[in-house]
């Protein structure tokens, strides 16, 4: 297999496969300025969102981790941060600047939006000149961090697309790569299998605590997740229960063992396979993975989820021949042949390997071409 | 090459996953995903791609096994060759009662 890719080696040694100049609004009211600059400066991407005001405690900590992590992602070459006031704006800009990449911060208070947009645009122009002048270099494929999350799953996911990802993951880990997976609630019914896979007891206990805490949260509401899990899409695709969905879900890590259990946006120490506490909602989970350093996302789907991410290419794999037919503009890799046992799992894992190398080398995935840029923050509790 | 119309995750599973739309009355063959085991089933009702087919007669209150694990419990008797889905099985984790 091809073990070298052309990537961007960032100032801190991390390897990226895209070269974005990112415009980060600190708060909901700064979205307009961020979008305005994206519209007039080629090569920039704004990531509007709904929060950043009056958050507190753990929820605020996660907000800062997500914003700083997103700017720090090696797929990002340079960053503009814009907020209503200097304090939180500088905190995010300084957090990102620790990676060594160029970061500039702007505040709207005492300037007004129009003057701020002009200053940001002039700064963005220089940052795009800088970023597009950077050269790609040959690096080992295993330098990449790859994230996993499936969506609109059906029984073909557990039979073929998730298994293809699982076989790829086994091999990528053998090659010394780094992989992140999560979806805490969608492990319900298969959590005992995941728990057994942790290499260390402390991580197993940490995982079980995060899993059980969420189960308690559901119980405290006096409900279960029937009606939400499986989703209507899952049921249409033949999945009957959360247990069945979870057992299909965990095929994505193959037979691999797990190196650590991480809470939301916690940085992994070392390479290998890491579980991270995440929602099972696709955009929330992928946003957290990207903010934790993942540079390519593998997204197996059954019925056809169409998610993308602003900074991380989201590569779609399906085994459902109907989805290949109806939703071809969203699907990057068709593994439906596996349902007919036309070829082996290894053959399809080879195809996926090659597809990821192509993506790493610069070929756009469908979600990038379609401008799917879902950036969704995980909120732990209501704002003050 | 044989045309397999359903696949089975593990030996001992009580359901197979249908990989093309099935009509009532068809007799079809399926295969275990990993092992060299084949199954033959007479289909009793229409079953769309992705739904499950019962590989044996299942009693009400009996656990449904897929991936070699419990995925739910039968809420009514299910005959070999019938469709297995939310109308006749339920999550054990969330409310399904298993007969001891």
XYZ file of C-alpha atoms in Angstrom:
484
model
C 0.000 0.000 0.000
C 0.954 3.624 -0.495
C 2.404 4.818 2.797
C 3.438 8.355 1.865
C 1.212 11.374 1.386
C 1.782 15.020 0.526
C 0.820 17.034 3.593
C 1.420 20.345 5.298
C 3.828 20.084 8.227
C 2.725 22.795 10.655
C 4.933 24.837 13.005
C 4.275 22.367 15.870
C 5.132 19.321 13.722
C 1.521 18.169 13.235
C 0.497 17.149 9.714
C -2.506 18.588 7.891
C -4.071 17.737 4.531
C -5.880 21.038 3.895
C -4.663 24.610 4.102
C -7.516 26.756 5.345
C -7.437 30.384 6.400
C -10.127 30.185 9.045
C -12.275 33.036 10.351
C -13.570 32.208 13.828
C -16.390 34.288 15.306
C -16.145 34.180 19.101
C -19.876 34.746 19.574
C -23.189 34.657 17.722
C -23.196 38.417 17.100
C -19.820 38.309 15.323
C -21.011 35.819 12.698
C -21.990 38.626 10.315
C -18.488 40.111 10.220
C -16.894 36.668 9.746
C -19.245 35.801 6.862
C -18.715 39.236 5.248
C -14.955 38.675 5.084
C -15.377 35.135 3.729
C -17.511 36.624 0.940
C -14.885 39.114 -0.247
C -11.611 37.270 0.385
C -10.973 34.145 -1.693
C -9.517 31.203 0.226
C -11.113 31.954 3.597
C -13.750 29.951 5.487
C -15.942 31.400 8.265
C -17.454 29.103 10.895
C -20.617 30.782 12.171
C -22.292 29.258 15.260
C -24.953 30.137 17.818
C -23.087 30.468 21.110
C -20.216 32.224 22.889
C -22.225 34.456 25.222
C -22.977 33.900 28.916
C -21.696 30.329 29.017
C -20.064 29.258 32.287
C -18.332 26.422 34.145
C -17.689 23.146 32.269
C -19.801 24.335 29.377
C -17.620 27.426 28.917
C -14.437 25.338 29.233
C -15.662 23.054 26.461
C -16.523 26.107 24.348
C -12.956 27.441 24.622
C -11.445 23.989 24.006
C -13.570 23.569 20.876
C -12.770 27.006 19.442
C -9.039 26.830 20.272
C -8.881 23.199 19.072
C -10.564 24.056 15.783
C -8.124 26.890 15.089
C -5.207 24.684 16.141
C -6.177 21.821 13.770
C -3.296 21.108 11.346
C -5.680 21.499 8.372
C -5.711 25.215 9.261
C -2.801 27.401 8.071
C -3.765 30.716 9.665
C -6.624 32.163 11.706
C -8.580 35.359 12.193
C -10.575 35.563 15.425
C -13.345 38.141 15.718
C -15.455 38.859 18.788
C -17.561 41.592 20.287
C -15.056 42.280 23.094
C -11.304 41.741 23.583
C -11.181 39.386 26.584
C -12.616 36.103 25.241
C -11.382 36.977 21.727
C -7.792 37.212 22.943
C -8.139 34.051 25.013
C -9.056 32.068 21.882
C -6.435 33.788 19.689
C -3.683 33.176 22.245
C -4.684 29.524 22.647
C -4.376 28.973 18.897
C -1.143 31.001 18.660
C 0.565 28.416 20.907
C 0.727 26.146 17.852
C 3.009 28.743 16.222
C 0.658 29.492 13.326
C -0.274 33.112 12.409
C -3.345 34.329 14.332
C -4.897 37.807 14.339
C -7.654 39.052 16.642
C -10.266 41.780 16.067
C -12.950 43.319 18.315
C -16.128 44.990 17.191
C -16.792 47.102 20.324
C -15.517 50.694 19.988
C -14.875 50.044 16.243
C -18.228 49.125 14.747
C -18.765 46.238 12.373
C -17.867 47.960 9.079
C -14.470 49.230 10.209
C -13.762 45.791 11.735
C -14.649 44.045 8.484
C -12.199 46.256 6.579
C -9.377 45.531 9.039
C -10.160 41.782 8.981
C -10.297 41.706 5.175
C -6.902 43.407 4.849
C -5.459 40.913 7.336
C -7.152 37.954 5.571
C -5.659 39.028 2.239
C -2.144 38.786 3.682
C -2.869 35.479 5.422
C -4.170 33.914 2.188
C -1.000 35.050 0.383
C 1.021 33.440 3.175
C -0.999 30.186 3.245
C -1.044 29.627 -0.507
C 2.729 30.067 -0.558
C 3.243 27.096 1.780
C 4.609 23.929 0.161
C 3.367 20.396 0.718
C 5.906 17.793 1.770
C 6.076 13.987 1.639
C 5.218 12.543 5.026
C 4.275 9.148 6.373
C 0.548 8.362 6.084
C 0.579 7.326 9.752
C 1.235 10.948 10.804
C -2.460 11.652 10.170
C -5.190 11.575 12.801
C -8.362 10.009 11.408
C -11.791 10.193 13.062
C -14.769 7.813 12.793
C -18.515 8.346 13.090
C -21.322 6.782 11.098
C -24.788 8.186 10.451
C -28.195 7.335 9.001
C -26.976 3.816 9.583
C -28.859 0.743 8.509
C -28.131 -2.956 8.583
C -25.828 -2.622 5.545
C -23.529 -0.494 7.770
C -22.929 -3.365 10.189
C -22.614 -5.861 7.328
C -20.226 -3.955 5.095
C -19.388 -0.215 5.299
C -18.544 -0.168 9.026
C -16.669 -3.454 8.663
C -14.624 -1.995 5.790
C -13.687 0.930 8.038
C -12.900 -1.550 10.834
C -10.481 -3.509 8.683
C -8.842 -0.258 7.535
C -8.529 0.881 11.185
C -6.806 -2.388 12.194
C -4.225 -1.856 9.448
C -3.797 1.887 10.014
C -3.096 1.210 13.705
C -0.550 -1.470 12.757
C 1.108 1.238 10.647
C 1.258 3.418 13.812
C -1.568 5.819 12.927
C -3.933 7.692 15.257
C -7.716 7.144 15.285
C -10.507 8.828 17.284
C -13.998 7.379 17.763
C -16.878 8.159 20.147
C -20.714 8.214 20.025
C -21.248 7.451 23.713
C -25.009 6.801 23.580
C -24.811 4.728 20.413
C -22.708 2.147 22.230
C -25.730 1.158 24.349
C -25.984 -2.626 24.154
C -22.363 -3.015 23.022
C -20.659 -1.049 25.826
C -19.479 -4.321 27.428
C -17.530 -5.163 24.257
C -15.935 -1.694 24.087
C -15.108 -1.824 27.825
C -13.200 -5.105 27.313
C -11.066 -3.551 24.575
C -9.319 -0.925 26.740
C -5.667 -1.736 27.306
C -5.642 -0.088 30.741
C -8.026 -0.527 33.666
C -8.101 3.229 34.448
C -9.310 4.005 30.918
C -11.943 1.258 31.123
C -13.275 2.801 34.339
C -13.174 6.307 32.880
C -15.108 5.089 29.829
C -17.723 3.312 31.960
C -18.175 6.412 34.109
C -18.793 8.603 31.036
C -21.162 5.984 29.611
C -23.085 5.544 32.884
C -23.265 9.297 33.551
C -25.117 9.699 30.270
C -27.464 6.810 31.043
C -28.227 8.539 34.390
C -28.906 11.835 32.601
C -31.481 10.042 30.433
C -33.103 8.420 33.492
C -33.201 11.769 35.363
C -35.380 13.080 32.550
C -37.774 10.205 33.284
C -37.470 8.872 29.722
C -35.585 6.418 27.565
C -34.282 7.104 24.072
C -36.903 5.039 22.266
C -38.128 7.284 19.467
C -34.691 8.917 19.169
C -32.610 5.743 19.075
C -32.822 4.103 16.627
C -33.831 7.115 14.498
C -36.634 6.997 11.919
C -33.933 6.698 9.224
C -32.317 3.771 11.023
C -35.669 1.975 11.331
C -36.474 2.575 7.649
C -33.136 0.902 6.918
C -33.998 -2.194 8.956
C -32.377 -1.451 12.331
C -34.833 -2.523 15.055
C -33.206 -1.753 18.427
C -30.436 0.334 20.018
C -28.556 -2.904 20.764
C -28.512 -3.854 17.073
C -27.466 -0.342 16.083
C -24.620 -0.346 18.643
C -23.319 -3.767 17.557
C -23.209 -2.489 13.962
C -21.606 0.767 15.090
C -18.642 -0.880 16.842
C -17.674 -2.758 13.673
C -15.907 0.510 12.759
C -12.980 -0.297 15.071
C -12.630 -3.881 13.865
C -10.892 -6.017 16.468
C -8.601 -3.214 17.598
C -7.785 -2.531 21.237
C -8.230 0.944 22.700
C -5.359 3.047 24.031
C -7.268 5.643 26.023
C -10.613 7.125 27.060
C -10.895 10.894 26.548
C -13.539 13.363 27.656
C -14.874 15.990 25.200
C -11.975 17.600 23.280
C -9.305 16.085 25.550
C -6.067 15.682 23.579
C -4.853 12.078 23.163
C -1.414 11.282 24.502
C 0.447 9.259 21.891
C -0.787 7.493 18.782
C -3.200 4.561 18.595
C -6.962 4.242 19.013
C -8.760 6.607 21.387
C -12.373 6.699 22.532
C -13.706 10.235 23.030
C -16.945 11.101 24.809
C -19.210 12.664 22.154
C -22.827 13.061 21.255
C -24.043 10.681 18.564
C -25.391 13.611 16.519
C -23.153 13.653 13.453
C -22.250 17.339 13.210
C -21.601 17.687 16.955
C -19.347 14.630 16.996
C -17.364 15.545 13.861
C -16.910 19.131 15.170
C -15.432 17.699 18.411
C -13.139 15.298 16.511
C -11.848 18.123 14.285
C -11.285 20.269 17.395
C -9.227 17.398 18.851
C -6.924 17.317 15.822
C -8.490 14.857 13.352
C -7.651 15.783 9.735
C -9.756 13.246 7.783
C -13.104 11.834 8.856
C -14.476 8.445 7.726
C -18.261 8.469 7.642
C -20.008 5.204 6.761
C -23.701 5.678 6.019
C -26.607 3.401 5.183
C -29.606 5.528 4.253
C -27.420 8.520 3.306
C -26.346 11.177 5.810
C -24.978 14.229 3.928
C -22.861 15.906 6.640
C -19.609 17.796 6.048
C -17.263 19.871 8.204
C -15.568 23.230 7.473
C -12.002 22.042 8.098
C -12.007 18.230 8.030
C -12.854 16.352 4.791
C -15.751 13.966 5.600
C -15.419 10.878 3.390
C -18.666 8.928 2.865
C -18.775 5.191 2.452
C -21.936 3.205 1.821
C -22.840 -0.410 1.166
C -26.508 0.269 0.443
C -27.008 -0.071 -3.334
C -30.182 2.064 -3.180
C -28.271 4.907 -1.517
C -25.489 4.625 -4.115
C -28.194 5.013 -6.741
C -30.303 7.805 -5.219
C -27.570 9.841 -3.488
C -24.483 9.433 -5.685
C -23.455 13.088 -5.250
C -22.780 12.392 -1.559
C -20.996 9.037 -1.747
C -17.193 8.829 -2.089
C -16.805 5.053 -1.871
C -19.312 2.370 -2.857
C -18.742 -0.920 -1.022
C -22.126 -2.456 -1.914
C -20.318 -5.302 -3.703
C -19.586 -6.720 -0.257
C -23.302 -7.474 0.223
C -23.039 -9.882 -2.712
C -19.726 -11.211 -1.354
C -18.146 -9.885 -4.543
C -14.564 -9.469 -3.252
C -13.156 -9.774 0.264
C -13.189 -7.343 3.172
C -9.449 -6.831 2.581
C -10.128 -5.814 -1.037
C -12.533 -3.123 0.130
C -10.210 -1.957 2.915
C -7.534 -1.513 0.180
C -9.942 0.653 -1.803
C -10.638 2.754 1.282
C -6.924 3.088 2.031
C -6.310 4.399 -1.503
C -9.279 6.746 -1.273
C -7.939 8.262 1.969
C -4.477 8.719 0.435
C -6.070 10.488 -2.565
C -8.071 12.706 -0.200
C -4.978 13.469 1.865
C -3.096 14.424 -1.304
C -5.716 17.060 -2.082
C -8.592 15.496 -4.006
C -11.853 16.909 -2.637
C -14.469 14.621 -1.110
C -18.085 15.135 -2.157
C -19.005 17.005 1.048
C -16.282 19.591 0.322
C -17.431 20.046 -3.289
C -21.017 20.490 -2.062
C -19.804 23.057 0.538
C -21.200 21.062 3.448
C -19.617 22.889 6.396
C -21.628 21.924 9.467
C -19.904 23.378 12.531
C -21.980 22.531 15.607
C -20.895 23.165 19.177
C -21.706 20.669 21.927
C -23.616 22.430 24.703
C -23.474 20.764 28.150
C -26.182 22.865 29.834
C -28.150 26.122 29.346
C -26.364 29.472 29.292
C -26.707 31.898 32.202
C -21.120 -17.600 -8.221
C -24.176 -18.347 -6.097
C -26.652 -15.589 -5.509
C -26.873 -15.075 -1.762
C -29.948 -13.047 -0.755
C -29.146 -12.680 2.951
C -26.089 -12.705 5.219
C -25.599 -13.949 8.778
C -23.109 -12.310 11.157
C -22.362 -15.210 13.531
C -23.071 -18.910 13.800
C -26.070 -19.328 16.116
C -27.739 -16.006 15.170
C -31.535 -16.242 15.026
C -31.802 -13.675 12.211
C -30.147 -12.986 8.865
C -29.900 -9.591 7.126
C -31.633 -9.436 3.755
C -29.411 -7.991 1.007
C -32.012 -7.645 -1.764
C -35.802 -7.141 -1.737
C -37.580 -10.481 -1.148
C -41.071 -11.650 -2.165
C -43.334 -14.071 -0.314
C -42.922 -17.673 -1.430
C -39.342 -17.408 -2.707
C -36.855 -20.013 -1.519
C -33.492 -18.327 -1.077
C -30.011 -19.081 0.165
C -27.840 -17.052 2.511
C -24.318 -17.265 3.855
C -22.416 -16.725 7.064
C -20.164 -13.637 6.746
C -16.986 -15.294 7.983
C -17.548 -19.046 7.876
C -18.421 -21.473 5.111
C -21.987 -22.038 6.303
C -24.996 -21.759 3.988
C -28.662 -21.405 4.929
C -31.837 -22.064 2.928
C -35.102 -20.315 3.801
C -38.603 -20.215 2.376
C -39.675 -16.557 2.597
C -43.171 -16.173 4.109
C -43.762 -12.471 3.421
C -42.320 -9.515 1.530
C -39.027 -8.402 3.169
C -37.182 -5.291 1.922
C -33.387 -5.004 1.649
C -31.817 -4.320 5.052
C -34.623 -5.925 7.080
C -34.073 -9.185 8.902
C -35.443 -12.659 8.238
C -36.011 -15.229 11.020
C -33.735 -18.243 10.601
C -35.838 -20.342 13.019
C -39.196 -20.310 14.795
C -38.977 -17.829 17.688
C -41.306 -17.777 20.741
C -42.774 -14.664 22.325
C -40.358 -13.473 25.050
C -37.373 -15.207 23.420
C -34.132 -13.262 22.915
C -33.171 -12.334 19.348
C -29.514 -13.044 18.578
C -27.480 -11.179 15.941
C -23.673 -10.638 15.912
C -23.707 -13.477 18.484
C -25.245 -10.948 20.948
C -28.728 -10.092 22.247
C -30.294 -7.362 20.109
C -33.816 -7.535 21.577
C -36.726 -9.756 22.497
C -39.666 -11.112 20.460
C -42.955 -9.362 21.353
C -44.961 -12.052 19.511
C -44.225 -15.481 18.025
C -42.164 -15.285 14.799
C -42.032 -18.091 12.228
C -38.923 -19.098 10.307
C -38.992 -17.067 7.051
C -40.925 -14.109 8.503
C -39.729 -10.532 8.634
C -38.133 -9.472 11.958
C -38.365 -5.770 12.768
C -39.906 -3.220 15.179
C -43.382 -4.765 14.784
C -42.295 -8.021 16.449
C -39.125 -7.304 18.468
C -38.175 -4.734 21.123
C -34.994 -3.453 22.792
C -34.253 -5.320 26.046
C -32.339 -2.307 27.338
C -35.346 -0.073 26.906
C -38.360 -2.004 28.081
C -38.424 -5.400 26.337
C -39.293 -8.291 28.712
C -37.487 -11.610 28.327
C -39.212 -14.840 29.493
C -37.005 -16.666 31.950
